[in-house]
PDB file of C-alpha atoms in Angstrom:
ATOM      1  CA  UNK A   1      -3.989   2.233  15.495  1.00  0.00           C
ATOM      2  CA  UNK A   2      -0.420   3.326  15.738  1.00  0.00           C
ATOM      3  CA  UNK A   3      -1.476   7.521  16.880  1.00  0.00           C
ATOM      4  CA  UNK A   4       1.250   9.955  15.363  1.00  0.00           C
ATOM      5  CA  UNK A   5       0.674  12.353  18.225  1.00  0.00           C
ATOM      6  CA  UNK A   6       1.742   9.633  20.788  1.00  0.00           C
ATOM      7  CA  UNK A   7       4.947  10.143  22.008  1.00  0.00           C
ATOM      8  CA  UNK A   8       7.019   6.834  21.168  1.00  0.00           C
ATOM      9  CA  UNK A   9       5.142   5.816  18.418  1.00  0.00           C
ATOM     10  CA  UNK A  10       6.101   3.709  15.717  1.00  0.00           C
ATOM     11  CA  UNK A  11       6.228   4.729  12.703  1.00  0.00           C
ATOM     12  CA  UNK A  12       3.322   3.119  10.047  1.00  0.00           C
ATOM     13  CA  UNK A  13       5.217   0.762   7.567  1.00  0.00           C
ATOM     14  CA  UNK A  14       3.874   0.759   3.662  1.00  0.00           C
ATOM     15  CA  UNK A  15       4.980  -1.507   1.212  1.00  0.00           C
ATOM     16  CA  UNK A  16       4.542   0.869  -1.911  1.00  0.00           C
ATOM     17  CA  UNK A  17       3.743  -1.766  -5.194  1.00  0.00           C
ATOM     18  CA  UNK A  18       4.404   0.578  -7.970  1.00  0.00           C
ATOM     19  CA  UNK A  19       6.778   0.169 -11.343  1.00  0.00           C
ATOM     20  CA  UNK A  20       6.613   3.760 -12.612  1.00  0.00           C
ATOM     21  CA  UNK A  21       9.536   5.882 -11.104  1.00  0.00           C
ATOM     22  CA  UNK A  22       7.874   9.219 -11.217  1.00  0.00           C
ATOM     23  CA  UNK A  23       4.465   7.803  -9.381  1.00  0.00           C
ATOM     24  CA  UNK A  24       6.682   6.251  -6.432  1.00  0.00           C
ATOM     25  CA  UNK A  25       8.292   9.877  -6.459  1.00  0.00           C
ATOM     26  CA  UNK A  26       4.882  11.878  -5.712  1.00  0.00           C
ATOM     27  CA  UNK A  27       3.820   9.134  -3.037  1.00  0.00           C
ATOM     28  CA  UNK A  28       6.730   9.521  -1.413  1.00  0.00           C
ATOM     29  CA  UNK A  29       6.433  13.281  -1.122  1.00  0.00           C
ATOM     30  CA  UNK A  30       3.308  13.386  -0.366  1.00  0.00           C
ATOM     31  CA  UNK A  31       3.960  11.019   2.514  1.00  0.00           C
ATOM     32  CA  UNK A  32       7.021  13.218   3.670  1.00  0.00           C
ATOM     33  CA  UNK A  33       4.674  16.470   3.792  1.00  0.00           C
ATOM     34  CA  UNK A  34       2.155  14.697   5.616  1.00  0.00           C
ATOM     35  CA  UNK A  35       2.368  13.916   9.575  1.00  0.00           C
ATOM     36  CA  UNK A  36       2.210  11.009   9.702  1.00  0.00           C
ATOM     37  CA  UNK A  37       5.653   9.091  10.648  1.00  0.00           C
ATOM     38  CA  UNK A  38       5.879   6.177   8.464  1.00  0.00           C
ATOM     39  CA  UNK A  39       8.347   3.930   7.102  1.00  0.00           C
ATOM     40  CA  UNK A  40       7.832   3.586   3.125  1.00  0.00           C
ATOM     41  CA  UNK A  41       9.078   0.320   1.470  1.00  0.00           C
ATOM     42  CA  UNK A  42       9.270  -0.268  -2.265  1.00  0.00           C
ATOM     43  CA  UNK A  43       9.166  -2.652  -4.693  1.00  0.00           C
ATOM     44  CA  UNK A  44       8.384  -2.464  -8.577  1.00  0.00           C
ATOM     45  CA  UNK A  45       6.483  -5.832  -9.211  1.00  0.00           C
ATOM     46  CA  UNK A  46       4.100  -8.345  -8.078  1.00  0.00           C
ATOM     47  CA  UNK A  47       6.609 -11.214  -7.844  1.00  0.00           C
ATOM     48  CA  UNK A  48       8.867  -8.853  -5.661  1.00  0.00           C
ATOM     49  CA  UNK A  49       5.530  -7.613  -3.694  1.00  0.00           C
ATOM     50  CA  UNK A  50       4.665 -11.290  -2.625  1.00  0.00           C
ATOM     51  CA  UNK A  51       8.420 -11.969  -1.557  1.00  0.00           C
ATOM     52  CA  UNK A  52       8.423  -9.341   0.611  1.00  0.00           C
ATOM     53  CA  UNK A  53       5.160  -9.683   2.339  1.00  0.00           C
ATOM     54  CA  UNK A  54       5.757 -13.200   2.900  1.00  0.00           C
ATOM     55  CA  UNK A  55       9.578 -12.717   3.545  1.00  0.00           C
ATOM     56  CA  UNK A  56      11.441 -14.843   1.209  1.00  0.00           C
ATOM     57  CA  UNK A  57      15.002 -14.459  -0.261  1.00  0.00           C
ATOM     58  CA  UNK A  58      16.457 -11.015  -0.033  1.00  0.00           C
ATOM     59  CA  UNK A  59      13.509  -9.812   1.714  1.00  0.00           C
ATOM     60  CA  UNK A  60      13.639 -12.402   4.476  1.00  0.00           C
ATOM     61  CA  UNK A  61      14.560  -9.979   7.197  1.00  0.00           C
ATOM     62  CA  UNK A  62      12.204  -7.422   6.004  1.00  0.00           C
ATOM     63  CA  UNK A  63       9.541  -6.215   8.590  1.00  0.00           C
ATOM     64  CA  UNK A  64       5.305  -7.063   7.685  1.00  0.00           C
ATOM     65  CA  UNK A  65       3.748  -3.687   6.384  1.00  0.00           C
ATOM     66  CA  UNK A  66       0.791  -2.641   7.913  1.00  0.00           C
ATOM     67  CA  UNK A  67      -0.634  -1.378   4.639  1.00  0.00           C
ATOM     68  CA  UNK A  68       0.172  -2.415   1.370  1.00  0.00           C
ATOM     69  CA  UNK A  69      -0.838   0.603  -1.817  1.00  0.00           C
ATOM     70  CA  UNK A  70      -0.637  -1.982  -5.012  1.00  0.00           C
ATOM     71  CA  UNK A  71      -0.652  -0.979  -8.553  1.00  0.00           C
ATOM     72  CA  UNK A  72      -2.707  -3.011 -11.002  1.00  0.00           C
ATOM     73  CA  UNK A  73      -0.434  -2.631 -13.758  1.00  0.00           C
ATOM     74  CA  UNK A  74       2.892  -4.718 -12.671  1.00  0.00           C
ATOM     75  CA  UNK A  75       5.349  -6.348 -14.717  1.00  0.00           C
ATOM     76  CA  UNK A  76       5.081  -9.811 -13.826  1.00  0.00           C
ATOM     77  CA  UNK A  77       2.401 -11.063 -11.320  1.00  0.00           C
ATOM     78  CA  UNK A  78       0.165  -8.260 -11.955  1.00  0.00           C
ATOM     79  CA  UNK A  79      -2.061  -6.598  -9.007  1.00  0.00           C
ATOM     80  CA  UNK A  80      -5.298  -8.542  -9.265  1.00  0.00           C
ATOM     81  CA  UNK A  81      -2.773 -12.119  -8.809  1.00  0.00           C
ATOM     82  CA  UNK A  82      -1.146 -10.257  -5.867  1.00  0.00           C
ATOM     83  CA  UNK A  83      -4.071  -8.986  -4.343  1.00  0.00           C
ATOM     84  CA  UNK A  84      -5.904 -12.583  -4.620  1.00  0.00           C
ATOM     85  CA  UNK A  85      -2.448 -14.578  -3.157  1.00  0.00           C
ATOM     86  CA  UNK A  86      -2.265 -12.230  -0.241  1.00  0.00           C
ATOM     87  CA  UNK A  87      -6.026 -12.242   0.223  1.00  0.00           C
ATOM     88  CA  UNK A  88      -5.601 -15.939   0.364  1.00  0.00           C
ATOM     89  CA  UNK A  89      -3.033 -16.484   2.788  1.00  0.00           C
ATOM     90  CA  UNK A  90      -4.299 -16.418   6.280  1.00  0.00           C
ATOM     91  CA  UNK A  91      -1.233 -14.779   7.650  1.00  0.00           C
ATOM     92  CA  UNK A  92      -1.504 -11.624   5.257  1.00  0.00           C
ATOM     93  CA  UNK A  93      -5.044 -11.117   4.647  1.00  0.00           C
ATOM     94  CA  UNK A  94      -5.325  -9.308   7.563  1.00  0.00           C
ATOM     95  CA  UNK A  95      -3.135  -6.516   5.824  1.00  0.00           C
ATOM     96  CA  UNK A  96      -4.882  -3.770   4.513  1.00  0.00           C
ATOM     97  CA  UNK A  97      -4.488  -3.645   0.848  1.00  0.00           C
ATOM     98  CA  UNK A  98      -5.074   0.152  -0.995  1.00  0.00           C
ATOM     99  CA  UNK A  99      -5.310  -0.417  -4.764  1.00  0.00           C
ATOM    100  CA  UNK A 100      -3.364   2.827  -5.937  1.00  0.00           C
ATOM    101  CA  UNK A 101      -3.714   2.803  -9.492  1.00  0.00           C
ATOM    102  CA  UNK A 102      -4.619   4.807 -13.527  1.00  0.00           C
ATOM    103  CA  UNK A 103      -7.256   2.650 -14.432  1.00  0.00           C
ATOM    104  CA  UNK A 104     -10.705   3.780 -14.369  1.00  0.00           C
ATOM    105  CA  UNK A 105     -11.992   0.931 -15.574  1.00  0.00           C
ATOM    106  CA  UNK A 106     -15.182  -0.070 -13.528  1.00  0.00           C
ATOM    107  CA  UNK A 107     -14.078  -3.955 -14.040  1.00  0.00           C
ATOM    108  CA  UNK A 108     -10.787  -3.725 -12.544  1.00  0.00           C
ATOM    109  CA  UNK A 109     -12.491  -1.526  -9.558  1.00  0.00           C
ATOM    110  CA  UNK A 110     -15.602  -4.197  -9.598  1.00  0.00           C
ATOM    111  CA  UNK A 111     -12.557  -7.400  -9.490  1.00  0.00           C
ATOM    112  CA  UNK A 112     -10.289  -5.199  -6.934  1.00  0.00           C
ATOM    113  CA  UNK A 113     -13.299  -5.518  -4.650  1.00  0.00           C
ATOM    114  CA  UNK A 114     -14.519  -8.782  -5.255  1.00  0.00           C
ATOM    115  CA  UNK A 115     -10.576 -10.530  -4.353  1.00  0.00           C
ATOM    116  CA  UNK A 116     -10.823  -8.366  -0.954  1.00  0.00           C
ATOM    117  CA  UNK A 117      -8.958  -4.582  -1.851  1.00  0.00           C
ATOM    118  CA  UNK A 118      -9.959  -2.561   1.458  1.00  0.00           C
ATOM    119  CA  UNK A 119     -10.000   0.380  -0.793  1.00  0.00           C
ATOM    120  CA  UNK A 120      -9.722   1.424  -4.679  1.00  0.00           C
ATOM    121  CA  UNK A 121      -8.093   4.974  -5.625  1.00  0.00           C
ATOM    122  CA  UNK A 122      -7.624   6.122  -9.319  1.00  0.00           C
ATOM    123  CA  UNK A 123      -4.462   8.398  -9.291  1.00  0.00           C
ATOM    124  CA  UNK A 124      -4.546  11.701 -11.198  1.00  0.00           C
ATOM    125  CA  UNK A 125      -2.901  12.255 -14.127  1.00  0.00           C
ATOM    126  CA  UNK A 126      -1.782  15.900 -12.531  1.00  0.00           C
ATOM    127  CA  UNK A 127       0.926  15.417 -10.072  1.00  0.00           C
ATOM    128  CA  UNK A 128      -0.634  18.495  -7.567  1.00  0.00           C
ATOM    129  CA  UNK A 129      -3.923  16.347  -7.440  1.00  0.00           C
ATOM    130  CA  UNK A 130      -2.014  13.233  -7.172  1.00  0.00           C
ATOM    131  CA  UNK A 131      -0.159  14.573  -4.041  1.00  0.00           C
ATOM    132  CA  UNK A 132      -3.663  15.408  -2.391  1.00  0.00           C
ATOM    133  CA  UNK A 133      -5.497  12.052  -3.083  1.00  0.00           C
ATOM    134  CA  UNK A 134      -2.360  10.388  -1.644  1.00  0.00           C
ATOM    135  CA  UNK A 135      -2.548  13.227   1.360  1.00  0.00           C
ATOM    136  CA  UNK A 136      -6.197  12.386   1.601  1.00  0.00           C
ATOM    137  CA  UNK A 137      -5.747   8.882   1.653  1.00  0.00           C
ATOM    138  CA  UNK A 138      -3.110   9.568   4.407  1.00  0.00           C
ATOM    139  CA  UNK A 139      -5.286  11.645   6.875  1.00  0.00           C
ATOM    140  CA  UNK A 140      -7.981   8.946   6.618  1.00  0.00           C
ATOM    141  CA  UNK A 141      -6.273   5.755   6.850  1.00  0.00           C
ATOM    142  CA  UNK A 142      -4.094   6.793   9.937  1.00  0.00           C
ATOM    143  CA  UNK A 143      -5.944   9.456  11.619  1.00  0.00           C
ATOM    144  CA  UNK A 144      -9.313   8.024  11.192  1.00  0.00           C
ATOM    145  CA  UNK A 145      -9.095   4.453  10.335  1.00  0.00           C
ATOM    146  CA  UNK A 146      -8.097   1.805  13.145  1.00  0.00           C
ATOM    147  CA  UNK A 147      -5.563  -0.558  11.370  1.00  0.00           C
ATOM    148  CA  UNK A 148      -5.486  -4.199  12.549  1.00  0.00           C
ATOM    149  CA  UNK A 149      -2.287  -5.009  15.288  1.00  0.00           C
ATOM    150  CA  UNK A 150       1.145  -5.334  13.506  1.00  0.00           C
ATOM    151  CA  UNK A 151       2.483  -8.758  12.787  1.00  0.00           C
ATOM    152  CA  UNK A 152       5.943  -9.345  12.920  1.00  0.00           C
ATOM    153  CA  UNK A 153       8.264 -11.956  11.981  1.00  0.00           C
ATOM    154  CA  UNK A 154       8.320 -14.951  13.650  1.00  0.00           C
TER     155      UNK A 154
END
């Protein structure tokens, strides 16, 4: 686990998967009032997600995430397609992968689970609560949580 409080640490990098302007807004605020130092990358489909993860064309010199937050609703490759190619790549599937998404709907959280999602959170409609789920989810994945050793770039 990459520990905030150490002096020298890295910062925690998160690929953010999310089309909808105002929702990649309220993550990233709720990330910069948090403590955690991170480094928040963003993309706005599932054909973009997978090109950065597995560093192809303009993302080529991109650095691997330690934690990927993936929408379900994507133009394009959708989440679920995403989630089940990085799942099935033995370089990535060591990546923690946060669904971070408005559906309720206990099929997409039953599927999300069954292709490998380390973790399913339905984001509030009201953008207060949506900051402290994303705060919450914070404070547990990187003060609680030990996240597997980063892979770089080969």
């Amino acid at each position: 686990m990459r520990d905030s409080d150490t002096v020298g640490a890295e910062p925690v990098r998160i690929l953010l998967v999310e089309d909808n302007p105002g929702d990649v807004r309220l993550t990233e605020e709720a990330f910069k009032q948090g403590r955690i130092e991170n480094d928040m990358y963003v993309v706005s489909d599932g054909n973009e997600a997978l090109d950065f993860l597995t560093q192809r064309g303009e993302y080529a010199d991109m650095p691997q995430p330690d934690l990927v937050l993936l929408d379900l609703n994507l133009p394009g490759k959708d989440g679920e397609e995403v989630l089940e190619e990085l799942k099935a790549d033995p370089a990535l599937r060591s990546i923690p992968i946060i669904i971070l998404t408005s559906s309720q709907a206990e099929e997409d959280i039953a599927t999300s689970y069954e292709l490998h999602a380390n973790a399913y959170l339905t984001k509030p409609v009201d953008p207060d609560e949506f900051i402290e789920t994303v705060r919450a989810f914070e404070k547990f994945w990187f003060s609680v949580v030990r996240l597997p050793p980063g892979v770089d770039s080969q």
